[in-house]
Coordinates of C-alpha atoms in Angstrom, one line a residue:
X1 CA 22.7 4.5 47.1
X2 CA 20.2 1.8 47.2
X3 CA 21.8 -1.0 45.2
X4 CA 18.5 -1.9 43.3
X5 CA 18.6 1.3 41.5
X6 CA 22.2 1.0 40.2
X7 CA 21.4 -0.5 36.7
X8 CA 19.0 1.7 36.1
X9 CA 21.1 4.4 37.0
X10 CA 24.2 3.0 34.8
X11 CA 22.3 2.8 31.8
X12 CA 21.2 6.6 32.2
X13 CA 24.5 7.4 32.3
X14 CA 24.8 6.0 29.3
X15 CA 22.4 7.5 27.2
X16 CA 23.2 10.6 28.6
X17 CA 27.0 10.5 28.1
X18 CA 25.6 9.1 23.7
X19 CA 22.6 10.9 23.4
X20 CA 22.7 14.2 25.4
X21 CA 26.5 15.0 26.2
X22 CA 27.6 15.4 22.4
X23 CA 25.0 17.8 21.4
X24 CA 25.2 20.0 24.6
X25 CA 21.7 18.8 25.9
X26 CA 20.6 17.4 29.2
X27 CA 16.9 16.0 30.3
X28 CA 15.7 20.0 31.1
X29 CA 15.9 20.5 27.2
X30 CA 13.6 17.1 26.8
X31 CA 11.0 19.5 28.8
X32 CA 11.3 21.8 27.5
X33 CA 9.7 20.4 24.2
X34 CA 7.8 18.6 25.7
X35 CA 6.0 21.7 27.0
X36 CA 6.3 23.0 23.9
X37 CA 3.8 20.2 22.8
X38 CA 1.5 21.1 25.6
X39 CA 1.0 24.2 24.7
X40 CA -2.0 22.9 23.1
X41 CA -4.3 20.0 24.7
X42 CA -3.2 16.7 24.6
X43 CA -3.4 13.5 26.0
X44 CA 0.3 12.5 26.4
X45 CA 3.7 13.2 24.7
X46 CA 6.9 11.8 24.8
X47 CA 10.6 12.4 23.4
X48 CA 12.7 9.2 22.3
X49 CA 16.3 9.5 21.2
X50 CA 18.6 6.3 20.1
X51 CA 21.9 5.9 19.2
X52 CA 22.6 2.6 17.3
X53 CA 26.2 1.1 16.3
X54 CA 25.9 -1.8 14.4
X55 CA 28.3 -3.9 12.2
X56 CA 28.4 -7.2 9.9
X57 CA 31.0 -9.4 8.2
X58 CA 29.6 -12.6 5.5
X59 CA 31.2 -15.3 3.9
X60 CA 30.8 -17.1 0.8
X61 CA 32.8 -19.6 -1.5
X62 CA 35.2 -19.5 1.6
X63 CA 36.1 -16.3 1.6
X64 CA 35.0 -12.7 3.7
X65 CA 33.2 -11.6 0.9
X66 CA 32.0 -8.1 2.1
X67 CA 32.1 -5.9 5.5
X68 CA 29.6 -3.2 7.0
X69 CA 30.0 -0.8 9.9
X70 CA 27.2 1.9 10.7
X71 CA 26.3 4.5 12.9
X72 CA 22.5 5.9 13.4
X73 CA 21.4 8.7 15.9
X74 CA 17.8 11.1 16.1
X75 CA 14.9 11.4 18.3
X76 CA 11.3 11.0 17.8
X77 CA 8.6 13.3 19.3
X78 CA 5.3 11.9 19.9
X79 CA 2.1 13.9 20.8
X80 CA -1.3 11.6 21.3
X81 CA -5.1 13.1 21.2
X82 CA -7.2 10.6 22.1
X83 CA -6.9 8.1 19.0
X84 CA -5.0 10.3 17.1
X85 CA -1.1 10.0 17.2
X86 CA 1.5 13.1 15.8
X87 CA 4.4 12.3 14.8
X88 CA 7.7 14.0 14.0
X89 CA 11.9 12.9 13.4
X90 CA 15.1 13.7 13.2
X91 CA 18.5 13.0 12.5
X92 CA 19.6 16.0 13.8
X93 CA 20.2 15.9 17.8
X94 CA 19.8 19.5 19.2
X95 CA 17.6 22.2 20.8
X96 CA 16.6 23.7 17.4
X97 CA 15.6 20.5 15.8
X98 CA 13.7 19.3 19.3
X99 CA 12.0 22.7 19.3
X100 CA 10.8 22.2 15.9
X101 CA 9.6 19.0 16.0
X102 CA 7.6 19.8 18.8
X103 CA 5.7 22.6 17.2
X104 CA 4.8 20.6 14.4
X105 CA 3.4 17.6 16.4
X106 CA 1.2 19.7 18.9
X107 CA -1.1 20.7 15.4
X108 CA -3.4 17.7 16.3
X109 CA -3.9 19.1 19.4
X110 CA -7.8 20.4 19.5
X111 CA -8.6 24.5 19.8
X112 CA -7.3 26.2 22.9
X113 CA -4.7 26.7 25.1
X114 CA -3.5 23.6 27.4
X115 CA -1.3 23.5 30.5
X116 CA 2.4 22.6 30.7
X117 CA 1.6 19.4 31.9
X118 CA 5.3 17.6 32.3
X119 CA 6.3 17.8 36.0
X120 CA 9.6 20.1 36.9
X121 CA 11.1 16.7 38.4
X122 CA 11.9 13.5 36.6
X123 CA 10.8 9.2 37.9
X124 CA 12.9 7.0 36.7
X125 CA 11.6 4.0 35.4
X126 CA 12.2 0.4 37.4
X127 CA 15.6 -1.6 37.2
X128 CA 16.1 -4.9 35.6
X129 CA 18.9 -6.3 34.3
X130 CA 18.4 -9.0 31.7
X131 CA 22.0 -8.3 29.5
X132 CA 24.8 -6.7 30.2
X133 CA 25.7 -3.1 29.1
X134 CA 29.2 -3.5 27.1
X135 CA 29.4 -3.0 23.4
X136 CA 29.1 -6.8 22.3
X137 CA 31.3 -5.8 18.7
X138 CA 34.4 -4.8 20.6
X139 CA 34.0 -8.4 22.2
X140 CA 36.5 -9.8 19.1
X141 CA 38.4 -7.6 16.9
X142 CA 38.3 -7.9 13.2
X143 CA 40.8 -10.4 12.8
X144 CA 39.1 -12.5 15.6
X145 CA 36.0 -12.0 13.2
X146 CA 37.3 -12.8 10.4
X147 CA 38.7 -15.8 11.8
X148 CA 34.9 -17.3 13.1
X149 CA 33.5 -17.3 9.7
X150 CA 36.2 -18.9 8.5
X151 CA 35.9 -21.9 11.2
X152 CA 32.2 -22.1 10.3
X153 CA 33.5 -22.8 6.9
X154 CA 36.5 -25.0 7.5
X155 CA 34.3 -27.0 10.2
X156 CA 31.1 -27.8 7.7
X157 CA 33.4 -28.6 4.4
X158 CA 35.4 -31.1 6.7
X159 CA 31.8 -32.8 8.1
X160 CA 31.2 -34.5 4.5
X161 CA 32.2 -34.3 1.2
X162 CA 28.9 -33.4 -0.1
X163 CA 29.1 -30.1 1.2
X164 CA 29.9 -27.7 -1.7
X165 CA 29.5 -24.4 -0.7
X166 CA 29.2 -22.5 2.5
X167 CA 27.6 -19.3 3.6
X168 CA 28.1 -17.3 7.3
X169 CA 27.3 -13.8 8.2
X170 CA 27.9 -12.4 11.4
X171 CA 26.7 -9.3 12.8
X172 CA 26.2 -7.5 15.8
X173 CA 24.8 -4.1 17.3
X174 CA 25.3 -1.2 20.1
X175 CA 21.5 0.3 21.0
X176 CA 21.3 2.8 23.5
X177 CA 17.8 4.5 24.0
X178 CA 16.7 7.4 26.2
X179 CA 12.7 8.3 26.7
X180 CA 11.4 11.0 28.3
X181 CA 7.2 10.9 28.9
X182 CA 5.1 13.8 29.8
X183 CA 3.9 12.1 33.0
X184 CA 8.1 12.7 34.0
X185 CA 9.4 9.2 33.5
X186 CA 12.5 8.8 32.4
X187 CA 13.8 5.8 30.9
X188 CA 17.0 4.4 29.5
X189 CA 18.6 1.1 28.1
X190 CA 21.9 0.0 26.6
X191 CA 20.7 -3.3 24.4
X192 CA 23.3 -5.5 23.0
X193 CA 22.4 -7.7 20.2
X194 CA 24.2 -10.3 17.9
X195 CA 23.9 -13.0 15.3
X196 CA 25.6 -16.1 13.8
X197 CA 23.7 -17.3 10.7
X198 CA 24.8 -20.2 8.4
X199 CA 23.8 -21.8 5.3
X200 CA 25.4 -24.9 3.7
X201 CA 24.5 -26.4 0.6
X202 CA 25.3 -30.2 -0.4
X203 CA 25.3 -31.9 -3.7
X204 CA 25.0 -35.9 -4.6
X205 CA 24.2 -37.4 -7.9
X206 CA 23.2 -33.8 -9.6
X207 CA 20.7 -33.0 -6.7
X208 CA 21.5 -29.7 -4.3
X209 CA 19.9 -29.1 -1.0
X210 CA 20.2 -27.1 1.8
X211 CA 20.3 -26.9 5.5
X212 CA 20.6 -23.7 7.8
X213 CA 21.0 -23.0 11.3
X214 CA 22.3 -20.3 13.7
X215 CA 21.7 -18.6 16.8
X216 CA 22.1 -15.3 19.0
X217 CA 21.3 -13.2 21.9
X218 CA 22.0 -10.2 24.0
X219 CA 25.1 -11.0 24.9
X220 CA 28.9 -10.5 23.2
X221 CA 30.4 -12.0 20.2
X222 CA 33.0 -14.0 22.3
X223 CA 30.1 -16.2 23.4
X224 CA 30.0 -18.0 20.1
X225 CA 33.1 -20.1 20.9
X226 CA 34.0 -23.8 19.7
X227 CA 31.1 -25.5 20.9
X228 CA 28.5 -23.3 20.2
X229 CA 29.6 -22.7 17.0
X230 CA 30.8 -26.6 16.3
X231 CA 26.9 -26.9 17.3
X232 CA 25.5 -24.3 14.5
X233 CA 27.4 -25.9 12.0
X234 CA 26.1 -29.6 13.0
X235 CA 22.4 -28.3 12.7
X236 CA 22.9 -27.1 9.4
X237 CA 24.8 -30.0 7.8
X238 CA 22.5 -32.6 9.4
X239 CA 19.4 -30.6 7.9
X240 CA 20.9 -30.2 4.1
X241 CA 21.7 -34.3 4.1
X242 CA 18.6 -35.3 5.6
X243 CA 16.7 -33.0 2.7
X244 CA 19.3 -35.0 0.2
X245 CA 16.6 -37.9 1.1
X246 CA 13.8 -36.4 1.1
X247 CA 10.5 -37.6 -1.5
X248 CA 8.1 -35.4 -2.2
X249 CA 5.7 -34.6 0.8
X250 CA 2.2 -36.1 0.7
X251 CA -0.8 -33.8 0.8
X252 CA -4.3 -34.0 2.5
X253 CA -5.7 -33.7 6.3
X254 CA -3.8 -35.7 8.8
X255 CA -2.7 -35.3 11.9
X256 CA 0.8 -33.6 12.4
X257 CA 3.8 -32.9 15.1
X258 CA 5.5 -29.8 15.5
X259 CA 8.8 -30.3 16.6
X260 CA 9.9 -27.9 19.7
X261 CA 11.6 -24.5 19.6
X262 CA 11.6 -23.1 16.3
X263 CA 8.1 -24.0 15.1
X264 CA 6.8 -22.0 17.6
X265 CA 7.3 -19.5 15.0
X266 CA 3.6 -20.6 14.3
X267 CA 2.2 -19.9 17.5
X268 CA 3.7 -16.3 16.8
X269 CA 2.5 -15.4 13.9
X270 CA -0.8 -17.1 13.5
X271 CA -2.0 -16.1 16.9
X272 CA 0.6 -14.0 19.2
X273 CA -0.4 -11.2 16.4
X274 CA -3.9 -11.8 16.5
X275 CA -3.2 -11.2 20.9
X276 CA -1.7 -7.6 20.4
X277 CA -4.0 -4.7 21.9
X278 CA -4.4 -2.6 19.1
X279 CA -6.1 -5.3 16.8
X280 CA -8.4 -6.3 19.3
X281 CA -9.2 -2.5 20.0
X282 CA -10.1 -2.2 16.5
X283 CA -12.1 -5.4 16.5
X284 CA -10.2 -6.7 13.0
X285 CA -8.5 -9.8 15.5
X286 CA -9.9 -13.2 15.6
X287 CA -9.8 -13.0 19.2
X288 CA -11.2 -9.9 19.9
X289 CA -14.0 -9.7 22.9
X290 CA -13.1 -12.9 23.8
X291 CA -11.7 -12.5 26.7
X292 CA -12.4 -15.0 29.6
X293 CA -13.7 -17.4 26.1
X294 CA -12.3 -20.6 26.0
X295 CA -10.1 -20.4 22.3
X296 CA -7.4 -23.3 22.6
X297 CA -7.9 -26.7 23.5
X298 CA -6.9 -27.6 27.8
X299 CA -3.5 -27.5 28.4
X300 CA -2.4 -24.7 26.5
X301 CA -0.9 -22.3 27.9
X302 CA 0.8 -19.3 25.9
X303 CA 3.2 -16.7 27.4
X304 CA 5.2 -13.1 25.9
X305 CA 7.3 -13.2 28.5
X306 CA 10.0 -9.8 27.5
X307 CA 12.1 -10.9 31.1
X308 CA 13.9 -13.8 29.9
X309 CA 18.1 -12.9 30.6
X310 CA 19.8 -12.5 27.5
X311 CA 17.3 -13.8 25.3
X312 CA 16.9 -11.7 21.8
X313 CA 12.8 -10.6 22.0
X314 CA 13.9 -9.7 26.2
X315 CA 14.2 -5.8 27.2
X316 CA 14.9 -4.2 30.4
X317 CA 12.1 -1.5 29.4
X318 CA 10.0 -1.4 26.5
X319 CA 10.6 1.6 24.3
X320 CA 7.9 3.7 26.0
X321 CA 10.1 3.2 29.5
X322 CA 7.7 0.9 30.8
X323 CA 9.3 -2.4 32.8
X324 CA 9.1 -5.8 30.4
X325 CA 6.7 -8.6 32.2
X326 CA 5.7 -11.9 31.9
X327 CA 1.8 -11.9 30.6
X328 CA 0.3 -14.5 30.2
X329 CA -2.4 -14.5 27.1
X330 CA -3.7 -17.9 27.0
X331 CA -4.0 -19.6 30.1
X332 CA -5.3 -23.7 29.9
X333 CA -7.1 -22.5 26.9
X334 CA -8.8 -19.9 28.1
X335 CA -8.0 -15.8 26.9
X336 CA -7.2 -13.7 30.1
X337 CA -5.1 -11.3 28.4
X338 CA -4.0 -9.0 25.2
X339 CA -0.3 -7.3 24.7
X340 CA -0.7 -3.9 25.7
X341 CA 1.5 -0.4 24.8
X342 CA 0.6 2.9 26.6
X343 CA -1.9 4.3 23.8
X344 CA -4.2 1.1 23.5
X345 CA -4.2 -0.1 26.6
X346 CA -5.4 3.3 27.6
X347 CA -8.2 3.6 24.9
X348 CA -9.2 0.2 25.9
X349 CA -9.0 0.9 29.9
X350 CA -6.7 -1.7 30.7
X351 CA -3.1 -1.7 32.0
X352 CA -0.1 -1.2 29.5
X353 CA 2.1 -5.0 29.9
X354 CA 5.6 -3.3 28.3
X355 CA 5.0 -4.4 24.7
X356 CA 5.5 -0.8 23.0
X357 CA 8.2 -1.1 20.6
X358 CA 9.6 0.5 17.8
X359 CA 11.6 0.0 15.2
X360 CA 13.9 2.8 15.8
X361 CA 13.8 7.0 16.8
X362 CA 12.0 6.9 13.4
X363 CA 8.9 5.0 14.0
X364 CA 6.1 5.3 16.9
X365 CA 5.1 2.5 19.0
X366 CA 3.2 -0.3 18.1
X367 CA 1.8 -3.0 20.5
X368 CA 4.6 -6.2 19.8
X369 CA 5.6 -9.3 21.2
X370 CA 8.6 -10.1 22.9
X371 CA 9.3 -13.8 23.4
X372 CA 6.4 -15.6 22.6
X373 CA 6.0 -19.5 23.6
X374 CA 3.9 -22.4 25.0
X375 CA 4.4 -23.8 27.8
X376 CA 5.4 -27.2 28.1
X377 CA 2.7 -30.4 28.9
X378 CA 3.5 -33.7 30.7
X379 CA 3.9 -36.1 27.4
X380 CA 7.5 -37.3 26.7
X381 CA 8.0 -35.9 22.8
X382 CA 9.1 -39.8 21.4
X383 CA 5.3 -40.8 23.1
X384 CA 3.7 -37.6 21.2
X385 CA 5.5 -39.0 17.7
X386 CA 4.6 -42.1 18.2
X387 CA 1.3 -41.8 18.9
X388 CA 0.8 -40.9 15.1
X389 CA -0.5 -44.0 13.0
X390 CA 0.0 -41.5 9.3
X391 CA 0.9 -38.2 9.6
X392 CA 3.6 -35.4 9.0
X393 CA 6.7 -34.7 12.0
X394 CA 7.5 -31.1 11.6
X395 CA 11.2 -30.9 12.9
X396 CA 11.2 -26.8 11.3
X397 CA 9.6 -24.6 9.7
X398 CA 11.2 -21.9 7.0
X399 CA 9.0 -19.1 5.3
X400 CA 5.2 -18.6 6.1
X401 CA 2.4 -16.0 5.8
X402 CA -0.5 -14.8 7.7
X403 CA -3.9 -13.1 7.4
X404 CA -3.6 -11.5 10.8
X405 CA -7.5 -10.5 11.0
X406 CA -8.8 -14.4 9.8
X407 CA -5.7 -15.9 11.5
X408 CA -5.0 -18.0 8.1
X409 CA -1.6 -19.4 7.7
X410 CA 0.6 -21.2 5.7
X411 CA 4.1 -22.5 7.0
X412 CA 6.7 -24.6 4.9
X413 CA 8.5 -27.2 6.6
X414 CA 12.4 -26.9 6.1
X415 CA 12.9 -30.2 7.7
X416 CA 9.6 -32.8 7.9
X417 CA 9.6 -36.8 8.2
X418 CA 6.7 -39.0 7.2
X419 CA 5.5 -41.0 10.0
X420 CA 3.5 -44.4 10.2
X421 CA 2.9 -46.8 13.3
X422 CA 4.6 -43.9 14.9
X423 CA 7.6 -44.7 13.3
X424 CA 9.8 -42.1 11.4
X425 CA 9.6 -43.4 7.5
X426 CA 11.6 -41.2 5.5
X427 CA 12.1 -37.5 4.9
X428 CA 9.8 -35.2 3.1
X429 CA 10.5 -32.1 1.1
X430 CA 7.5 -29.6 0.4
X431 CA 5.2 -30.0 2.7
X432 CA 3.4 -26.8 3.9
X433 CA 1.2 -26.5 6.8
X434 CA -2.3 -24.9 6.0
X435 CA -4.4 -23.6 8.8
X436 CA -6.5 -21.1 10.8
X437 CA -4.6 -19.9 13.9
X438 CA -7.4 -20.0 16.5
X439 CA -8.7 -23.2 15.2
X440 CA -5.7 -25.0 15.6
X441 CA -5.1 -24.3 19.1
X442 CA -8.2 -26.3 19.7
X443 CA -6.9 -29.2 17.6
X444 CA -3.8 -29.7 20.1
X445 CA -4.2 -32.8 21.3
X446 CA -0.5 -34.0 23.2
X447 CA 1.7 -31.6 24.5
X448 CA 5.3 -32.4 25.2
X449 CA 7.2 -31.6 28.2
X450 CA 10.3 -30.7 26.5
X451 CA 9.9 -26.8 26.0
X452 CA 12.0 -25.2 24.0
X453 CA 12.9 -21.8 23.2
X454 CA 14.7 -21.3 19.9
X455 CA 18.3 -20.1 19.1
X456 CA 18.0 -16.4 19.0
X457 CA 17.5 -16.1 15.5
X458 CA 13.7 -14.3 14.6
X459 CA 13.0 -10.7 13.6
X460 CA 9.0 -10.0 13.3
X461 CA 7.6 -7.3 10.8
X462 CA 4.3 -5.0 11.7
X463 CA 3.1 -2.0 9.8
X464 CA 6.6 -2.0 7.8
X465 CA 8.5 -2.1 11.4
X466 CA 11.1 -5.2 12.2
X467 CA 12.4 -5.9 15.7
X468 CA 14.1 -9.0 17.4
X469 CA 11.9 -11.8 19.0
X470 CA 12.2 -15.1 20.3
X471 CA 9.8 -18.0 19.8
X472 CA 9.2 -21.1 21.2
X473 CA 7.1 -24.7 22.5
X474 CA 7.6 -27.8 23.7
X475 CA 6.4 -31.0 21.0
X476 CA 3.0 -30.6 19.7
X477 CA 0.2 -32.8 18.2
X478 CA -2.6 -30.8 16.2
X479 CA -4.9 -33.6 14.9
X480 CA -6.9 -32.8 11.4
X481 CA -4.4 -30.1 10.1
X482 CA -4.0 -29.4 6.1
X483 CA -0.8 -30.5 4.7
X484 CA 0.1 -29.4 1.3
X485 CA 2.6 -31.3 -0.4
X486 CA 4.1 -32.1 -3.7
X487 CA 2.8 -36.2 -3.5

């Protein structure tokens, strides 16, 4: 057996021994609706099925307040004419349901009789392995759960006084996935996923604030141990007493620093959305026919790079079987590429880049990003603060929103210092950041060398879809930007 093809070959185990064994089915019942489907004419078809696990535990007022354990299964048959997509669900694994679910997606199929185009044999897709394959809840038992949150609030109440209340969840899930194309791919993953999230709050003098912080991965539970989560509860404390400090943020255009990892949630949402294929097919992106254009200032260079090991955006295979890569989109400023799943990057005769997710069995694939970051310049980050004579230092960003065909944002800043003579002056507390996406990767003027990717804690929403991503840059200046503020 050639050793290369192991994983792969693991993982299809897997999914078969979840998603066929129980219900009596193997991949020759796959075909056969899918030749059901192309019965009719049709571009392309496929057949996903998923099996999810998942479980969470919370704290509050120190105490495991509440508990949640659940178990979802189906398949999804997809038929494609051209731009037009069919789709069809169920909860309900077996021949009868995959029979009927084909018939009612080949309807969009145009007049006349097609050929049964899915070959006799099965490919299997390419093998990766970015995360290993073991169920990352049976890494602790409940007790050993129970016991984490309860460290997360014993160590945070003993960091100061001023901490009043404390809030944890933790939460974890088993996804195992199985697609089955018309072109005879075949494709599995087994994709672990967990999260740590904490929230303090402190009180002085009659004034409340609050700090969170957190992290995850692919990987099990057991990997949050006493440093990592010592660490989670540091971030958090140190943000809700800085705030404690904070004046009201001053308002107006000035230059501003982004601090690295986290913040790179703006990159992601104020352009990595305007970079997926299927707004630039349509035309309704900012940077659509662009490509080759110069749209962001020298020196920036932005990646969705779904290969990173254990990270939470990474996959082994997207969720149309097709290999994760590293693209590069921007490259020293210039557009050389969109983020591509099979349909659009057909219609728009270019290559798919393994971006097709979904949110589950239920939903068809949309074009999404994976881990989405900047790549780091050559300026140490204390040079890039300093270099402001009045402006705003971003250290993180809470909520935002997004015009995805202008590109307008506007981010709040959980944690922002006012700067002057590149000196850090005092906190700030709501300032927002007020922009155009394209236009404010031209107003990047320093770019640190201290990349940063952040903890494993974002979940991005399309078309009423949410799936796991990671984010990330190094220390940025954007000269000119709009700060709102409460000054």
């Amino acid at each position: 057996m050639n050793l290369l093809t192991e994983p792969a070959l693991r993982r299809l185990d897997e999914a078969r021994r979840v998603l066929l064994d129980p219900f009596q089915l193997d991949e020759t019942a796959l075909q056969h609706a899918l030749r059901r489907v192309f019965q009719h004419r049709l571009d392309y078809a496929d057949v996903y099925l998923q099996y999810t696990r998942s479980e969470g535990w919370s704290l509050e007022e120190g105490m495991v307040k509440s508990g949640s354990f659940d178990i979802e299964q189906g398949f999804g048959i997809r038929a494609v004419q051209g731009e037009k997509t069919a789709f069809a669900y169920s909860d309900d694994i077996s021949a009868t349901a995959l029979r009927e679910a084909a018939d009612t997606v080949r309807s969009i199929a145009r007049a006349g009789q097609g050929s049964a185009k899915v070959p006799a044999d099965t490919r299997r897709s390419a093998a990766r392995v970015l995360y290993g394959a073991a169920d990352p809840l049976e890494a602790l038992d409940s007790s050993a759960k129970v016991a984490l949150l309860h460290k997360v609030d014993r160590l945070a109440r003993a960091k100061d006084p001023r901490v009043v209340q404390v809030m944890a969840s933790l939460g974890g899930e088993y996804d195992v996935m199985l697609v089955l194309r018309s072109d005879g791919l075949l494709a599995a993953d087994v994709r672990p996923l967990v999260r740590l999230s904490i929230n303090v709050i402190v009180e002085q003098g009659g004034r409340r604030e609050s700090g969170t912080s957190g992290g995850g991965g692919r990987f099990g539970l057991d990997l949050f141990d006493d440093a990592l989560v010592g660490q989670y509860v540091d971030e958090a404390v140190s943000t809700a007493l800085t705030n404690l400090d904070s004046r009201p943020a001053p308002a107006g255009e000035m230059n501003v620093v982004l601090g690295p990892g986290w913040p790179g949630v703006l990159l992601h949402e104020a352009i990595g959305h305007g970079l997926e294929g299927d707004f630039n097919r349509k035309g309704s992106s900012a940077f659509a026919g662009r490509l080759g254009q110069r749209v962001a200032a020298r020196g920036v260079t932005v990646l969705d790079d779904g290969t990173l090991p254990g990270r939470r955006g990474s996959l082994n295979v997207d969720d149309e079987g097709n290999p994760t890569q590293r693209n590069v989109l921007i490259e020293d400023g210039i557009l050389v590429g969109y983020m591509q799943d099979l349909l659009n990057a057909r219609l728009m005769g270019r290559a798919p880049t393994g971006n097709g997710r979904r949110e589950s069995y239920a939903h068809v694939p949309l074009p999404r990003m994976t881990n989405t970051y900047m790549l780091a310049g050559d300026r140490d980050p204390q040079e890039v603060i300093a270099s402001l004579d009045r402006g705003l230092y971003a250290v993180n960003f809470g909520g935002g929103q997004v015009d995805i065909t202008s590109g307008k944002f506007v981010f709040s800043a959980s944690e922002a210092w006012w700067v002057e003579n590149g000196r850090l002056q005092y906190p700030v507390k709501g300032a927002t950041l007020i922009g155009n996406g394209p236009d404010a990767l031209t107003r990047v003027k320093l770019i640190g060398n201290d990349l940063r990717l952040d903890s494993g804690v974002g979940t991005c929403g399309k078309e009423g879809q949410s799936v796991p991503v990671g984010v990330g840059q190094p220390t940025l200046r954007l000269d000119g930007m709009t700060v709102g503020g409460t000054a």
